Amino acid sequence: MSTTIRRAAGTQTFADVLLSALRIRRLTTEKDLADLRTGSTLQVFCASSTLGTVRMAPIGKGRTIPLTASGYLHLTAEQASWQNRRTRESVALQGPFGLAVSEKKAGLRKMIRLDLTAGGEQHMIVIPKADVPLVTQALDALSG
């Protein structure tokens, strides 16, 4: 990974939203793509219940469901990886990649749930809608 890591346009903190509202700093997908081509590592918020170590939560009567872990996709021109925000566990994603909008909703207005195929494995991810073009183009470029 490159030493230059920055958040993508859709992955915003409170300070990013405030600076954008004041027109001090406005990030765009076009700038994200240009930075990706120049070697920067872009960090995209990505929640998943299937990447990394899957933790199960009891829901009663002996049944369990997978917990969704929040983390970040780290995208470079050479690789893609996911890192759990809490445990710092990192998972390198291997191509070929496939990305499709899931039939299920993400539950949040600015987020989208996607079905990710990476190296023959199926994963569910939730990312900001504004970062979909960046993630799509980055994974397409990595697939060759």
PDB file of C-alpha atoms in Angstrom:
ATOM      1  CA  MET A   1       0.000   0.000   0.000  1.00  0.00           C
ATOM      2  CA  SER A   2       1.071   3.534  -0.681  1.00  0.00           C
ATOM      3  CA  THR A   3       2.023   5.801   2.192  1.00  0.00           C
ATOM      4  CA  THR A   4      -0.476   8.418   0.962  1.00  0.00           C
ATOM      5  CA  ILE A   5      -3.876   7.307   2.250  1.00  0.00           C
ATOM      6  CA  ARG A   6      -6.932   9.508   2.081  1.00  0.00           C
ATOM      7  CA  ARG A   7     -10.659   9.028   2.412  1.00  0.00           C
ATOM      8  CA  ALA A   8     -12.702   8.806  -0.763  1.00  0.00           C
ATOM      9  CA  ALA A   9     -15.339  11.432  -1.576  1.00  0.00           C
ATOM     10  CA  GLY A  10     -18.257   9.447  -0.144  1.00  0.00           C
ATOM     11  CA  THR A  11     -16.456   8.380   3.038  1.00  0.00           C
ATOM     12  CA  GLN A  12     -16.856  11.520   5.110  1.00  0.00           C
ATOM     13  CA  THR A  13     -16.254  12.500   8.696  1.00  0.00           C
ATOM     14  CA  PHE A  14     -18.111  15.333  10.415  1.00  0.00           C
ATOM     15  CA  ALA A  15     -15.196  17.674   9.652  1.00  0.00           C
ATOM     16  CA  ASP A  16     -15.334  16.733   5.939  1.00  0.00           C
ATOM     17  CA  VAL A  17     -19.054  17.530   5.808  1.00  0.00           C
ATOM     18  CA  LEU A  18     -18.499  20.873   7.551  1.00  0.00           C
ATOM     19  CA  LEU A  19     -15.624  21.878   5.249  1.00  0.00           C
ATOM     20  CA  SER A  20     -17.667  20.883   2.225  1.00  0.00           C
ATOM     21  CA  ALA A  21     -20.672  22.919   3.406  1.00  0.00           C
ATOM     22  CA  LEU A  22     -18.404  25.940   3.852  1.00  0.00           C
ATOM     23  CA  ARG A  23     -16.977  25.316   0.342  1.00  0.00           C
ATOM     24  CA  ILE A  24     -13.462  25.016   1.746  1.00  0.00           C
ATOM     25  CA  ARG A  25     -12.792  21.469   0.577  1.00  0.00           C
ATOM     26  CA  ARG A  26     -14.938  19.493  -1.813  1.00  0.00           C
ATOM     27  CA  LEU A  27     -13.849  16.016  -2.834  1.00  0.00           C
ATOM     28  CA  THR A  28     -15.159  14.433  -6.033  1.00  0.00           C
ATOM     29  CA  THR A  29     -15.118  11.002  -7.618  1.00  0.00           C
ATOM     30  CA  GLU A  30     -13.086  12.433 -10.516  1.00  0.00           C
ATOM     31  CA  LYS A  31     -10.360  13.566  -8.093  1.00  0.00           C
ATOM     32  CA  ASP A  32     -10.496  10.133  -6.431  1.00  0.00           C
ATOM     33  CA  LEU A  33      -9.918   8.393  -9.770  1.00  0.00           C
ATOM     34  CA  ALA A  34      -7.064  10.752 -10.669  1.00  0.00           C
ATOM     35  CA  ASP A  35      -5.413  10.172  -7.290  1.00  0.00           C
ATOM     36  CA  LEU A  36      -5.817   6.410  -7.681  1.00  0.00           C
ATOM     37  CA  ARG A  37      -4.004   6.561 -11.040  1.00  0.00           C
ATOM     38  CA  THR A  38      -1.143   8.563  -9.498  1.00  0.00           C
ATOM     39  CA  GLY A  39      -0.492   5.959  -6.813  1.00  0.00           C
ATOM     40  CA  SER A  40      -2.499   7.143  -3.818  1.00  0.00           C
ATOM     41  CA  THR A  41      -4.352   4.681  -1.628  1.00  0.00           C
ATOM     42  CA  LEU A  42      -8.015   5.532  -1.208  1.00  0.00           C
ATOM     43  CA  GLN A  43      -9.961   4.455   1.843  1.00  0.00           C
ATOM     44  CA  VAL A  44     -13.665   3.678   1.392  1.00  0.00           C
ATOM     45  CA  PHE A  45     -15.972   2.876   4.312  1.00  0.00           C
ATOM     46  CA  CYS A  46     -17.125  -0.725   3.893  1.00  0.00           C
ATOM     47  CA  ALA A  47     -19.263  -2.763   6.275  1.00  0.00           C
ATOM     48  CA  SER A  48     -19.427  -6.521   5.721  1.00  0.00           C
ATOM     49  CA  SER A  49     -20.635  -9.612   7.510  1.00  0.00           C
ATOM     50  CA  THR A  50     -18.625 -11.970   5.283  1.00  0.00           C
ATOM     51  CA  LEU A  51     -15.134 -10.461   5.044  1.00  0.00           C
ATOM     52  CA  GLY A  52     -12.576 -11.377   7.687  1.00  0.00           C
ATOM     53  CA  THR A  53     -13.416 -13.394  10.770  1.00  0.00           C
ATOM     54  CA  VAL A  54     -17.194 -13.862  10.847  1.00  0.00           C
ATOM     55  CA  ARG A  55     -18.689 -13.386  14.316  1.00  0.00           C
ATOM     56  CA  MET A  56     -22.079 -14.890  15.020  1.00  0.00           C
ATOM     57  CA  ALA A  57     -24.731 -13.369  17.317  1.00  0.00           C
ATOM     58  CA  PRO A  58     -27.382 -15.462  19.052  1.00  0.00           C
ATOM     59  CA  ILE A  59     -30.969 -14.490  18.191  1.00  0.00           C
ATOM     60  CA  GLY A  60     -32.771 -17.020  20.363  1.00  0.00           C
ATOM     61  CA  LYS A  61     -33.824 -20.655  20.239  1.00  0.00           C
ATOM     62  CA  GLY A  62     -30.295 -21.729  19.320  1.00  0.00           C
ATOM     63  CA  ARG A  63     -30.218 -19.658  16.121  1.00  0.00           C
ATOM     64  CA  THR A  64     -27.427 -17.261  15.149  1.00  0.00           C
ATOM     65  CA  ILE A  65     -26.831 -14.610  12.512  1.00  0.00           C
ATOM     66  CA  PRO A  66     -23.546 -13.098  11.266  1.00  0.00           C
ATOM     67  CA  LEU A  67     -22.648  -9.709  12.716  1.00  0.00           C
ATOM     68  CA  THR A  68     -21.783  -6.919  10.304  1.00  0.00           C
ATOM     69  CA  ALA A  69     -18.296  -5.536  10.943  1.00  0.00           C
ATOM     70  CA  SER A  70     -17.401  -2.003   9.914  1.00  0.00           C
ATOM     71  CA  GLY A  71     -14.136  -1.457   8.150  1.00  0.00           C
ATOM     72  CA  TYR A  72     -12.458   0.102   5.160  1.00  0.00           C
ATOM     73  CA  LEU A  73     -11.675  -0.952   1.616  1.00  0.00           C
ATOM     74  CA  HIS A  74      -8.157   0.174   0.751  1.00  0.00           C
ATOM     75  CA  LEU A  75      -7.866   0.610  -3.009  1.00  0.00           C
ATOM     76  CA  THR A  76      -4.660   1.102  -4.961  1.00  0.00           C
ATOM     77  CA  ALA A  77      -3.811   0.629  -8.613  1.00  0.00           C
ATOM     78  CA  GLU A  78      -2.189  -2.732  -7.715  1.00  0.00           C
ATOM     79  CA  GLN A  79      -4.427  -4.238  -5.012  1.00  0.00           C
ATOM     80  CA  ALA A  80      -7.597  -4.107  -2.967  1.00  0.00           C
ATOM     81  CA  SER A  81      -7.900  -5.074   0.692  1.00  0.00           C
ATOM     82  CA  TRP A  82     -10.434  -4.801   3.500  1.00  0.00           C
ATOM     83  CA  GLN A  83      -9.498  -3.884   7.065  1.00  0.00           C
ATOM     84  CA  ASN A  84     -11.730  -4.345  10.102  1.00  0.00           C
ATOM     85  CA  ARG A  85     -11.995  -1.016  11.916  1.00  0.00           C
ATOM     86  CA  ARG A  86     -12.123  -2.541  15.400  1.00  0.00           C
ATOM     87  CA  THR A  87      -9.681  -5.465  15.246  1.00  0.00           C
ATOM     88  CA  ARG A  88      -7.409  -4.160  12.439  1.00  0.00           C
ATOM     89  CA  GLU A  89      -7.654  -7.598  10.769  1.00  0.00           C
ATOM     90  CA  SER A  90      -6.766  -7.197   7.088  1.00  0.00           C
ATOM     91  CA  VAL A  91      -8.007  -9.319   4.186  1.00  0.00           C
ATOM     92  CA  ALA A  92      -6.413  -9.064   0.727  1.00  0.00           C
ATOM     93  CA  LEU A  93      -9.046  -9.365  -1.997  1.00  0.00           C
ATOM     94  CA  GLN A  94      -8.067 -11.467  -4.999  1.00  0.00           C
ATOM     95  CA  GLY A  95      -9.508 -11.079  -8.511  1.00  0.00           C
ATOM     96  CA  PRO A  96     -11.318 -11.591 -10.721  1.00  0.00           C
ATOM     97  CA  PHE A  97     -13.915  -9.277  -9.257  1.00  0.00           C
ATOM     98  CA  GLY A  98     -17.630  -8.953  -9.834  1.00  0.00           C
ATOM     99  CA  LEU A  99     -19.873  -6.306  -8.324  1.00  0.00           C
ATOM    100  CA  ALA A 100     -23.686  -6.224  -8.426  1.00  0.00           C
ATOM    101  CA  VAL A 101     -26.371  -4.307  -6.564  1.00  0.00           C
ATOM    102  CA  SER A 102     -27.973  -6.551  -3.952  1.00  0.00           C
ATOM    103  CA  GLU A 103     -31.698  -7.235  -3.839  1.00  0.00           C
ATOM    104  CA  LYS A 104     -31.671  -6.323  -0.129  1.00  0.00           C
ATOM    105  CA  LYS A 105     -31.502  -2.693   0.972  1.00  0.00           C
ATOM    106  CA  ALA A 106     -28.632  -1.251   3.026  1.00  0.00           C
ATOM    107  CA  GLY A 107     -30.960   0.406   5.523  1.00  0.00           C
ATOM    108  CA  LEU A 108     -29.355   3.839   5.284  1.00  0.00           C
ATOM    109  CA  ARG A 109     -30.186   6.531   2.727  1.00  0.00           C
ATOM    110  CA  LYS A 110     -26.617   7.297   1.601  1.00  0.00           C
ATOM    111  CA  MET A 111     -25.423   3.681   1.591  1.00  0.00           C
ATOM    112  CA  ILE A 112     -25.833   0.824  -0.874  1.00  0.00           C
ATOM    113  CA  ARG A 113     -25.585  -2.922  -0.388  1.00  0.00           C
ATOM    114  CA  LEU A 114     -23.566  -4.760  -3.034  1.00  0.00           C
ATOM    115  CA  ASP A 115     -22.766  -8.385  -3.782  1.00  0.00           C
ATOM    116  CA  LEU A 116     -19.014  -8.724  -4.330  1.00  0.00           C
ATOM    117  CA  THR A 117     -17.407 -11.709  -5.993  1.00  0.00           C
ATOM    118  CA  ALA A 118     -13.671 -11.864  -5.264  1.00  0.00           C
ATOM    119  CA  GLY A 119     -11.549 -14.841  -6.215  1.00  0.00           C
ATOM    120  CA  GLY A 120     -14.597 -17.078  -6.571  1.00  0.00           C
ATOM    121  CA  GLU A 121     -15.967 -16.201  -3.103  1.00  0.00           C
ATOM    122  CA  GLN A 122     -19.244 -14.344  -2.519  1.00  0.00           C
ATOM    123  CA  HIS A 123     -19.287 -11.386  -0.111  1.00  0.00           C
ATOM    124  CA  MET A 124     -21.849  -8.817   0.964  1.00  0.00           C
ATOM    125  CA  ILE A 125     -20.589  -5.239   1.386  1.00  0.00           C
ATOM    126  CA  VAL A 126     -22.210  -1.915   2.267  1.00  0.00           C
ATOM    127  CA  ILE A 127     -20.483   1.230   0.962  1.00  0.00           C
ATOM    128  CA  PRO A 128     -21.459   4.899   0.438  1.00  0.00           C
ATOM    129  CA  LYS A 129     -23.418   5.441  -2.798  1.00  0.00           C
ATOM    130  CA  ALA A 130     -21.023   8.241  -3.769  1.00  0.00           C
ATOM    131  CA  ASP A 131     -18.090   5.787  -3.793  1.00  0.00           C
ATOM    132  CA  VAL A 132     -19.683   3.183  -6.097  1.00  0.00           C
ATOM    133  CA  PRO A 133     -18.075   4.550  -9.325  1.00  0.00           C
ATOM    134  CA  LEU A 134     -14.634   4.581  -7.672  1.00  0.00           C
ATOM    135  CA  VAL A 135     -14.933   1.041  -6.299  1.00  0.00           C
ATOM    136  CA  THR A 136     -16.337  -0.257  -9.601  1.00  0.00           C
ATOM    137  CA  GLN A 137     -13.550   1.262 -11.696  1.00  0.00           C
ATOM    138  CA  ALA A 138     -10.816   0.241  -9.256  1.00  0.00           C
ATOM    139  CA  LEU A 139     -11.987  -3.392  -9.150  1.00  0.00           C
ATOM    140  CA  ASP A 140     -12.465  -3.475 -12.937  1.00  0.00           C
ATOM    141  CA  ALA A 141      -8.891  -2.250 -13.405  1.00  0.00           C
ATOM    142  CA  LEU A 142      -7.593  -4.908 -11.005  1.00  0.00           C
ATOM    143  CA  SER A 143      -9.531  -7.645 -12.833  1.00  0.00           C
ATOM    144  CA  GLY A 144      -7.640  -6.736 -16.007  1.00  0.00           C
TER     145      GLY A 144
END
